[in-house]
Every structure is written in C-alpha cells, then in structure tokens.
mmCIF file of C-alpha atoms and ligand atoms in Angstrom:
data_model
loop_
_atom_site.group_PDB
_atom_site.id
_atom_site.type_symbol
_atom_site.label_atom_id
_atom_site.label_comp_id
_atom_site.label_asym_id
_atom_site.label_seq_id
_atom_site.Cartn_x
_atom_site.Cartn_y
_atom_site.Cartn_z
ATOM 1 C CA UNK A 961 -2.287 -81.475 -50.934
ATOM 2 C CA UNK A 962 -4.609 -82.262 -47.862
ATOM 3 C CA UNK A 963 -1.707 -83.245 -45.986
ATOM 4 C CA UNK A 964 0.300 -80.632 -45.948
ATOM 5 C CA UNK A 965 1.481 -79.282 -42.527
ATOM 6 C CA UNK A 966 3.581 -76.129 -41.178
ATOM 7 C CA UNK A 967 6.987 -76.884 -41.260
ATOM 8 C CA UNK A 968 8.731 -74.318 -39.057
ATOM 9 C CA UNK A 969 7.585 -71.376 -36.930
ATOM 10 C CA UNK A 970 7.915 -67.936 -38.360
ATOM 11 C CA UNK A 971 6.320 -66.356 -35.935
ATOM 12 C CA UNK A 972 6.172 -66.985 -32.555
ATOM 13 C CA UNK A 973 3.122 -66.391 -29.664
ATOM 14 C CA UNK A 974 5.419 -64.397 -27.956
ATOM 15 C CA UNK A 975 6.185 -61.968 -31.105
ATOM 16 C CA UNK A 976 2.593 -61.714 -31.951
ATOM 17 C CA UNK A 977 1.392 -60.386 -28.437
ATOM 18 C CA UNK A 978 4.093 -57.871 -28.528
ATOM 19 C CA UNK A 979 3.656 -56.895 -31.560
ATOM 20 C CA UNK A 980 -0.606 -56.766 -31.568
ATOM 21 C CA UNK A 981 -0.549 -54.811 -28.083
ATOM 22 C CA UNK A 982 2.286 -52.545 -29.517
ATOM 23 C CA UNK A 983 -0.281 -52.243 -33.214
ATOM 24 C CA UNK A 984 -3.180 -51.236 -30.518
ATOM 25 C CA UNK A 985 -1.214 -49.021 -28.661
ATOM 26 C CA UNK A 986 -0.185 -47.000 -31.455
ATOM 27 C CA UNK A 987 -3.865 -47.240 -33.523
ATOM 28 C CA UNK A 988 -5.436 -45.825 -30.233
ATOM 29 C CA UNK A 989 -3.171 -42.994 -30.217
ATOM 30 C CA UNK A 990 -4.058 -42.468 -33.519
ATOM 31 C CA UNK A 991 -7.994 -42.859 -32.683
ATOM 32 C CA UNK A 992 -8.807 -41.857 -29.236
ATOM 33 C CA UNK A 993 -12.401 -41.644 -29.556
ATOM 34 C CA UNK A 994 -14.995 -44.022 -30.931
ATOM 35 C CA UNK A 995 -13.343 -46.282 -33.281
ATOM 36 C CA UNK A 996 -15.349 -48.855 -35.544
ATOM 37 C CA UNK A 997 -13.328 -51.845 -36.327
ATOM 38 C CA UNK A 998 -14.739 -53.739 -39.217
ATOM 39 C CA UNK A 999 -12.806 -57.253 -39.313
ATOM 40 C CA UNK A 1000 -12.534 -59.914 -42.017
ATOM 41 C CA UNK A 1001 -13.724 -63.087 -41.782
ATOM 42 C CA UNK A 1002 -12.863 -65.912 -40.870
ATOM 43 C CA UNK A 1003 -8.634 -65.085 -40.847
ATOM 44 C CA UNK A 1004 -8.468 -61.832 -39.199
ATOM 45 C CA UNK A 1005 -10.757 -63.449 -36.131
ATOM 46 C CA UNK A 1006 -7.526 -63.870 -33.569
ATOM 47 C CA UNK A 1007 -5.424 -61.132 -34.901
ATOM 48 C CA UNK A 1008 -8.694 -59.040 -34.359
ATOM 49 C CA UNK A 1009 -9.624 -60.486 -30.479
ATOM 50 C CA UNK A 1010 -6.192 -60.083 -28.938
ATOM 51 C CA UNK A 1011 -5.928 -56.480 -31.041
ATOM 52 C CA UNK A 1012 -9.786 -55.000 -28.946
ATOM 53 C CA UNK A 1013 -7.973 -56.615 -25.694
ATOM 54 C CA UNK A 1014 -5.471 -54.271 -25.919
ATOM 55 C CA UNK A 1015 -7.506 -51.140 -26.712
ATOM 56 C CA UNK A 1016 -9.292 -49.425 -23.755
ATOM 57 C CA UNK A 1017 -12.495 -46.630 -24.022
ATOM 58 C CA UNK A 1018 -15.227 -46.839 -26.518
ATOM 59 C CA UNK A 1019 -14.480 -49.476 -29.076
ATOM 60 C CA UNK A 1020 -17.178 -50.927 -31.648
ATOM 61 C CA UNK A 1021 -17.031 -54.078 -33.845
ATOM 62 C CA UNK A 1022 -18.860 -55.693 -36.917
ATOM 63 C CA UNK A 1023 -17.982 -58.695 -39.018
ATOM 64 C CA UNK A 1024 -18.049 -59.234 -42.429
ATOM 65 C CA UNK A 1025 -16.654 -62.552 -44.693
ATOM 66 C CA UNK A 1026 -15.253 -62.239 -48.101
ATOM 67 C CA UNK A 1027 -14.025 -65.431 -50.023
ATOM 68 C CA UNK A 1028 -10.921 -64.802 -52.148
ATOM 69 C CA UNK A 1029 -8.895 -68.468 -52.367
ATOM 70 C CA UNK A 1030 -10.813 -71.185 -53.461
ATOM 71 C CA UNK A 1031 -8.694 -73.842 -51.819
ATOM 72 C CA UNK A 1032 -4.963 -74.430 -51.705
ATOM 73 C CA UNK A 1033 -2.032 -71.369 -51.952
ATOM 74 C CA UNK A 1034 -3.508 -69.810 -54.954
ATOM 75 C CA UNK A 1035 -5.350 -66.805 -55.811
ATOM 76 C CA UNK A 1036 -7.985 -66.639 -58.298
ATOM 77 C CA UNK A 1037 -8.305 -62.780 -58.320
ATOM 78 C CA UNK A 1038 -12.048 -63.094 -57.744
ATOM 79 C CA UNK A 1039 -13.394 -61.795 -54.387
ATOM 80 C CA UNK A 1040 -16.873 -62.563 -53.215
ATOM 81 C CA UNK A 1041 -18.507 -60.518 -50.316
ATOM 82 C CA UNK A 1042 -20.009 -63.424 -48.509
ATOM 83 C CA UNK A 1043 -21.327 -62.008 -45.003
ATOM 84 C CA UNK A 1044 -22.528 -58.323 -45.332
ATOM 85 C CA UNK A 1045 -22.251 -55.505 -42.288
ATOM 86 C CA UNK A 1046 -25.205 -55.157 -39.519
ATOM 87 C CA UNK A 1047 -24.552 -51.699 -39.258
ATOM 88 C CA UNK A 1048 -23.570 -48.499 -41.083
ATOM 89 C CA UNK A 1049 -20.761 -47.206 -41.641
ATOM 90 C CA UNK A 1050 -21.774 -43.071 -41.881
ATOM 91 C CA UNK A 1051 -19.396 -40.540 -39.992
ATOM 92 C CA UNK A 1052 -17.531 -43.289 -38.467
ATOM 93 C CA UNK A 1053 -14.493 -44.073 -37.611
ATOM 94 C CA UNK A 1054 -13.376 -47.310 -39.049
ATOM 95 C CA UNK A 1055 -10.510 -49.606 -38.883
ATOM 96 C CA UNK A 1056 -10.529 -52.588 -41.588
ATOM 97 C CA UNK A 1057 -8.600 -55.412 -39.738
ATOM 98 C CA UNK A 1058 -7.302 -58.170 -41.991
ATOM 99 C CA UNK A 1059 -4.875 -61.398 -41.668
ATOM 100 C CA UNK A 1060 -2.744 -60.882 -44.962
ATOM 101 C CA UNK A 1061 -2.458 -58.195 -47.671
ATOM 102 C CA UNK A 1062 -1.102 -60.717 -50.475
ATOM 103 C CA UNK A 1063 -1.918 -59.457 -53.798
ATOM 104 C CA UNK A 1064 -3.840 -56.679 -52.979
ATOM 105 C CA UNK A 1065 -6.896 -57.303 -54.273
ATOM 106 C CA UNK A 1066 -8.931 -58.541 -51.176
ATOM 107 C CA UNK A 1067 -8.038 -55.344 -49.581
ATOM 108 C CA UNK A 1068 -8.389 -53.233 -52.493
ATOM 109 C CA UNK A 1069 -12.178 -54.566 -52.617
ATOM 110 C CA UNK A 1070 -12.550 -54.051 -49.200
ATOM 111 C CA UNK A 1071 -12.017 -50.650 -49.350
ATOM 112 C CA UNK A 1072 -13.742 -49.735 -52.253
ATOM 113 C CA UNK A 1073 -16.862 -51.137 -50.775
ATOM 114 C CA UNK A 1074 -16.635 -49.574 -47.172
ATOM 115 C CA UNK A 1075 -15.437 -45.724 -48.471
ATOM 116 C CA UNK A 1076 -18.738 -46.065 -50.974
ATOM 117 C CA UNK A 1077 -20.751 -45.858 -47.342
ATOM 118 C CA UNK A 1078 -19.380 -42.691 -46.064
ATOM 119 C CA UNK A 1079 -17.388 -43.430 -43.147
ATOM 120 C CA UNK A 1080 -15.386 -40.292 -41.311
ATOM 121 C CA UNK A 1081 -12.089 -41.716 -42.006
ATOM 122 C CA UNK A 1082 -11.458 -45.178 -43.208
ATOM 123 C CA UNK A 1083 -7.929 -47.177 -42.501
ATOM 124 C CA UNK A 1084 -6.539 -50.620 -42.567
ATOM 125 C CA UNK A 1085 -4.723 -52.702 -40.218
ATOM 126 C CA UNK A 1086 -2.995 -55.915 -41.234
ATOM 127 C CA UNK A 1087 -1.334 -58.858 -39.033
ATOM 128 C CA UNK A 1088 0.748 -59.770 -42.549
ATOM 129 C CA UNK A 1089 2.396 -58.372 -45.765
ATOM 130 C CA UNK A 1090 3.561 -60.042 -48.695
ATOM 131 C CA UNK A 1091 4.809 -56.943 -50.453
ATOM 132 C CA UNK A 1092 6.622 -59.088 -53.198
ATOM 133 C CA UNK A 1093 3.200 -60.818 -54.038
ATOM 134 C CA UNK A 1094 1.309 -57.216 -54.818
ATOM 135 C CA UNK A 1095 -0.211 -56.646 -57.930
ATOM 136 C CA UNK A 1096 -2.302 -53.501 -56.970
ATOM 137 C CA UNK A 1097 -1.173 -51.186 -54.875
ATOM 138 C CA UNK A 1098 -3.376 -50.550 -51.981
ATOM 139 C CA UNK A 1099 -2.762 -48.456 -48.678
ATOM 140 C CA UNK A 1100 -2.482 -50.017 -45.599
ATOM 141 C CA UNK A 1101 -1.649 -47.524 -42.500
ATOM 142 C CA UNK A 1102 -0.651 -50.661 -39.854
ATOM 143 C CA UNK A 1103 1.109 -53.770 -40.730
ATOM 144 C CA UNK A 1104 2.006 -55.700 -37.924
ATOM 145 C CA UNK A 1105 5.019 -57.673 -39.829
ATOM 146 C CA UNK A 1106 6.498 -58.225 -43.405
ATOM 147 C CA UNK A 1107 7.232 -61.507 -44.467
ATOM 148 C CA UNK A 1108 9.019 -63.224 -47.913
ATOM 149 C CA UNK A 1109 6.596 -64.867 -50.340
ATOM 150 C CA UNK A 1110 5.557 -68.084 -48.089
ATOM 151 C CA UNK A 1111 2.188 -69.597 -47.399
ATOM 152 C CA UNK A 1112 1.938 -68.978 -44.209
ATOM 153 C CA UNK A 1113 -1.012 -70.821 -41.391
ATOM 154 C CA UNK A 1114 -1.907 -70.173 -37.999
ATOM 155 C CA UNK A 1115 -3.332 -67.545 -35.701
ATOM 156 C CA UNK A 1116 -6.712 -67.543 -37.805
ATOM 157 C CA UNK A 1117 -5.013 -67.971 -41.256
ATOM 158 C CA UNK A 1118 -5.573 -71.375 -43.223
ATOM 159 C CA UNK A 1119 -4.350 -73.774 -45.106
ATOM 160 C CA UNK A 1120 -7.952 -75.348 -46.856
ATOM 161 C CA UNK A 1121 -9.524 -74.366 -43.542
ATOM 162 C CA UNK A 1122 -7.212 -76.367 -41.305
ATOM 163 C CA UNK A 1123 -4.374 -74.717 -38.713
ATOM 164 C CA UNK A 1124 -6.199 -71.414 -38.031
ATOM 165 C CA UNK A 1125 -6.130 -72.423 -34.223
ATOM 166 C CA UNK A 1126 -2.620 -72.770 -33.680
ATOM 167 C CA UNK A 1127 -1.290 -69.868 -31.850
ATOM 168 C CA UNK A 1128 2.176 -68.703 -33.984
ATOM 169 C CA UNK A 1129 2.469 -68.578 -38.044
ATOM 170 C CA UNK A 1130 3.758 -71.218 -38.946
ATOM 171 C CA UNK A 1131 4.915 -72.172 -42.992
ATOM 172 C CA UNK A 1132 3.691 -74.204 -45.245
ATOM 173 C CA UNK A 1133 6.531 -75.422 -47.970
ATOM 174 C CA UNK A 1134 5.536 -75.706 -51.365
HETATM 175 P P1 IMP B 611 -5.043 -61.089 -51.705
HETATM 176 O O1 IMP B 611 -6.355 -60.693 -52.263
HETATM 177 O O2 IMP B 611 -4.204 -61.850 -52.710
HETATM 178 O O3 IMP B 611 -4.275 -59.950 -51.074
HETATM 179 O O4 IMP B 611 -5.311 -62.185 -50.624
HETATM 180 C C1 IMP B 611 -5.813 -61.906 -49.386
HETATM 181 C C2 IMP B 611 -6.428 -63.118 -48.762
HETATM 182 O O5 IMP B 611 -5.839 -64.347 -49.236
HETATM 183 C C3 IMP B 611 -6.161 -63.078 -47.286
HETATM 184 O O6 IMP B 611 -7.169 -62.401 -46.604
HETATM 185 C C4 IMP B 611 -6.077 -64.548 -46.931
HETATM 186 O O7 IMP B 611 -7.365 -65.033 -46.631
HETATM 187 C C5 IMP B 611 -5.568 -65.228 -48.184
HETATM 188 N N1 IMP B 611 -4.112 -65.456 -48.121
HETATM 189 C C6 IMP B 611 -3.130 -64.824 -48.804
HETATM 190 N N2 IMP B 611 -1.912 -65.296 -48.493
HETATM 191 C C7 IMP B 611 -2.124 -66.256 -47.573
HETATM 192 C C8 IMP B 611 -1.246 -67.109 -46.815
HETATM 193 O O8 IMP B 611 0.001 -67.089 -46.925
HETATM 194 N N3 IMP B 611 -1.857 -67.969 -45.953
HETATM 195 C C9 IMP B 611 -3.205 -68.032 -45.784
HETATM 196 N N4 IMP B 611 -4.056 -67.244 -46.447
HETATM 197 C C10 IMP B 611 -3.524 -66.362 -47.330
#
C-alpha cells in the first residue's frame, strides 16, 4: 500500500493556474468587499495560496483541520474537527475552500458547523468533485474541475500523507 505512486497526470500546473486565477476572478466578482476565507486543512493549503494570490482588496483568512480518511483511499464516514477557528465567524462573509468534495460528508460537516456561527453569507469553493462518489448532497457554489471516481494526489491532496507537494494531480491506480 505504502508504495503506491501517481501513475499519470490528470491535471496539469498549467490547468490549475488557469483555472484557480479564473475560480478567483469570478468569486471576487461575486464578493467585492471583505471576504473571509476559511480553508481546510492540510489538502486545501495550495489550492487555497495560489486562489488569495489571485484576489486583490481586503481579503481575510483562518485555518481549520478536520480528519475524515484514516489512511489509504477509503472513507470511514466519520469526520473529526481537529484544529478549531481563531476567530468568529458573525456577519461575515465566508468562503469554505476545500481540496475534494468526495462523498459529501466532510463538506456537509463543514457547513453545518460554520452556518451554526452566524456568518452573513456562507459558500464553498472546491479544487475537485467526485460527483459519482456523493452520498449526501451538499451545495458547493465553485468547483474548479470534475473528475471520474479516481484517487487522485498532488497539489496539497495525499495519498497517507505523501505527494501533497507535487504541483499537478496526479492518479493513484487501485
Ligand atoms: P468526503 O467526506 O468523502 O467528501 O471526503 C472529503 C475528504 O476526503 C477530502 O477533503 C480529502 O481530504 C479526502 N479525499 C477524498 N477523495 C480523495 C482523493 O481522491 N485523494 C485524496 N484525498 C481525498
């Protein structure tokens, strides 16, 4: 198991940049003003940097770390809120950013939690979608691309915490 390795690139460095500053463009259209991004650790951590670089004017961030795979390309339904926000979340603006909607139930989670603390308006951006993996249905207003049911590395996303650094998705056969 250890020793598996992406197998081909499905997406490359150059489609992610065009697609993240195209995803900022549009979500600061959307959001002109102050906008809160709230990003998951650890897999949304690249998807999230090169997103902010794109987005001019008044932009704050916070972190927080949920743990939803134990290891290997499985889910176990469960979701644990590991790291909690430093700040609150009242009459703001804020943007969820997340690697992968795969099942759903991360996300769904997610936004249970972070509507329970009164933000403004609450929405979700996501670098991936599985849609043929969903179990709950959960709203997601960006997606940056939809992909077929692979396990998928790279660009902050895992494979038992190894290949988040390289810089394209790559696959990971089964
Ligand atoms: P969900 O709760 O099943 O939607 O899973 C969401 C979380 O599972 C994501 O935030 C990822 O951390 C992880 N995940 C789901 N699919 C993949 C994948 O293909 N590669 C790496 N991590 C994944």
């Amino acid at each position: 198991m250890a020793d598996r390795h992406p197998t081909r690139v499905l997406i490359s460095r150059e489609q992610l940049d065009t697609r993240v500053a195209e995803m900022a463009r549009q979500i600061r259209a959307d959001y002109p003003g102050n906008l809160h991004i709230v990003a998951v650790l650890k897999g949304a951590f690249m998807f999230m940097s090169d997103l902010v670089r794109n987005m001019e004017g008044s932009v704050s961030m916070d972190f927080m770390a949920v743990s939803s795979y134990a290891k290997g390309t499985t889910s176990s339904g469960e979701v644990r809120l590991v790291k909690d926000l430093d700040t609150a979340l009242d009459g703001r603006d804020v943007l969820i950013v997340e690697d992968i909607v795969d099942t759903g139930l991360t996300l769904t989670y997610l936004q249970e939690i972070l509507r329970a603390r009164n933000p403004r308006t609450l929405r979700t951006a996501c670098l991936l979608s599985k849609p043929s993996r969903r179990k709950v249905d959960v709203g997601v207003e960006y997606v940056g691309f939809t992909i077929e049911d692979h396990f998928v590395v790279g660009y902050g996303l895992d494979y038992a915490e190894q290949f988040r650094n390289l810089p394209y998705i790559g696959v990971i056969e089964s």
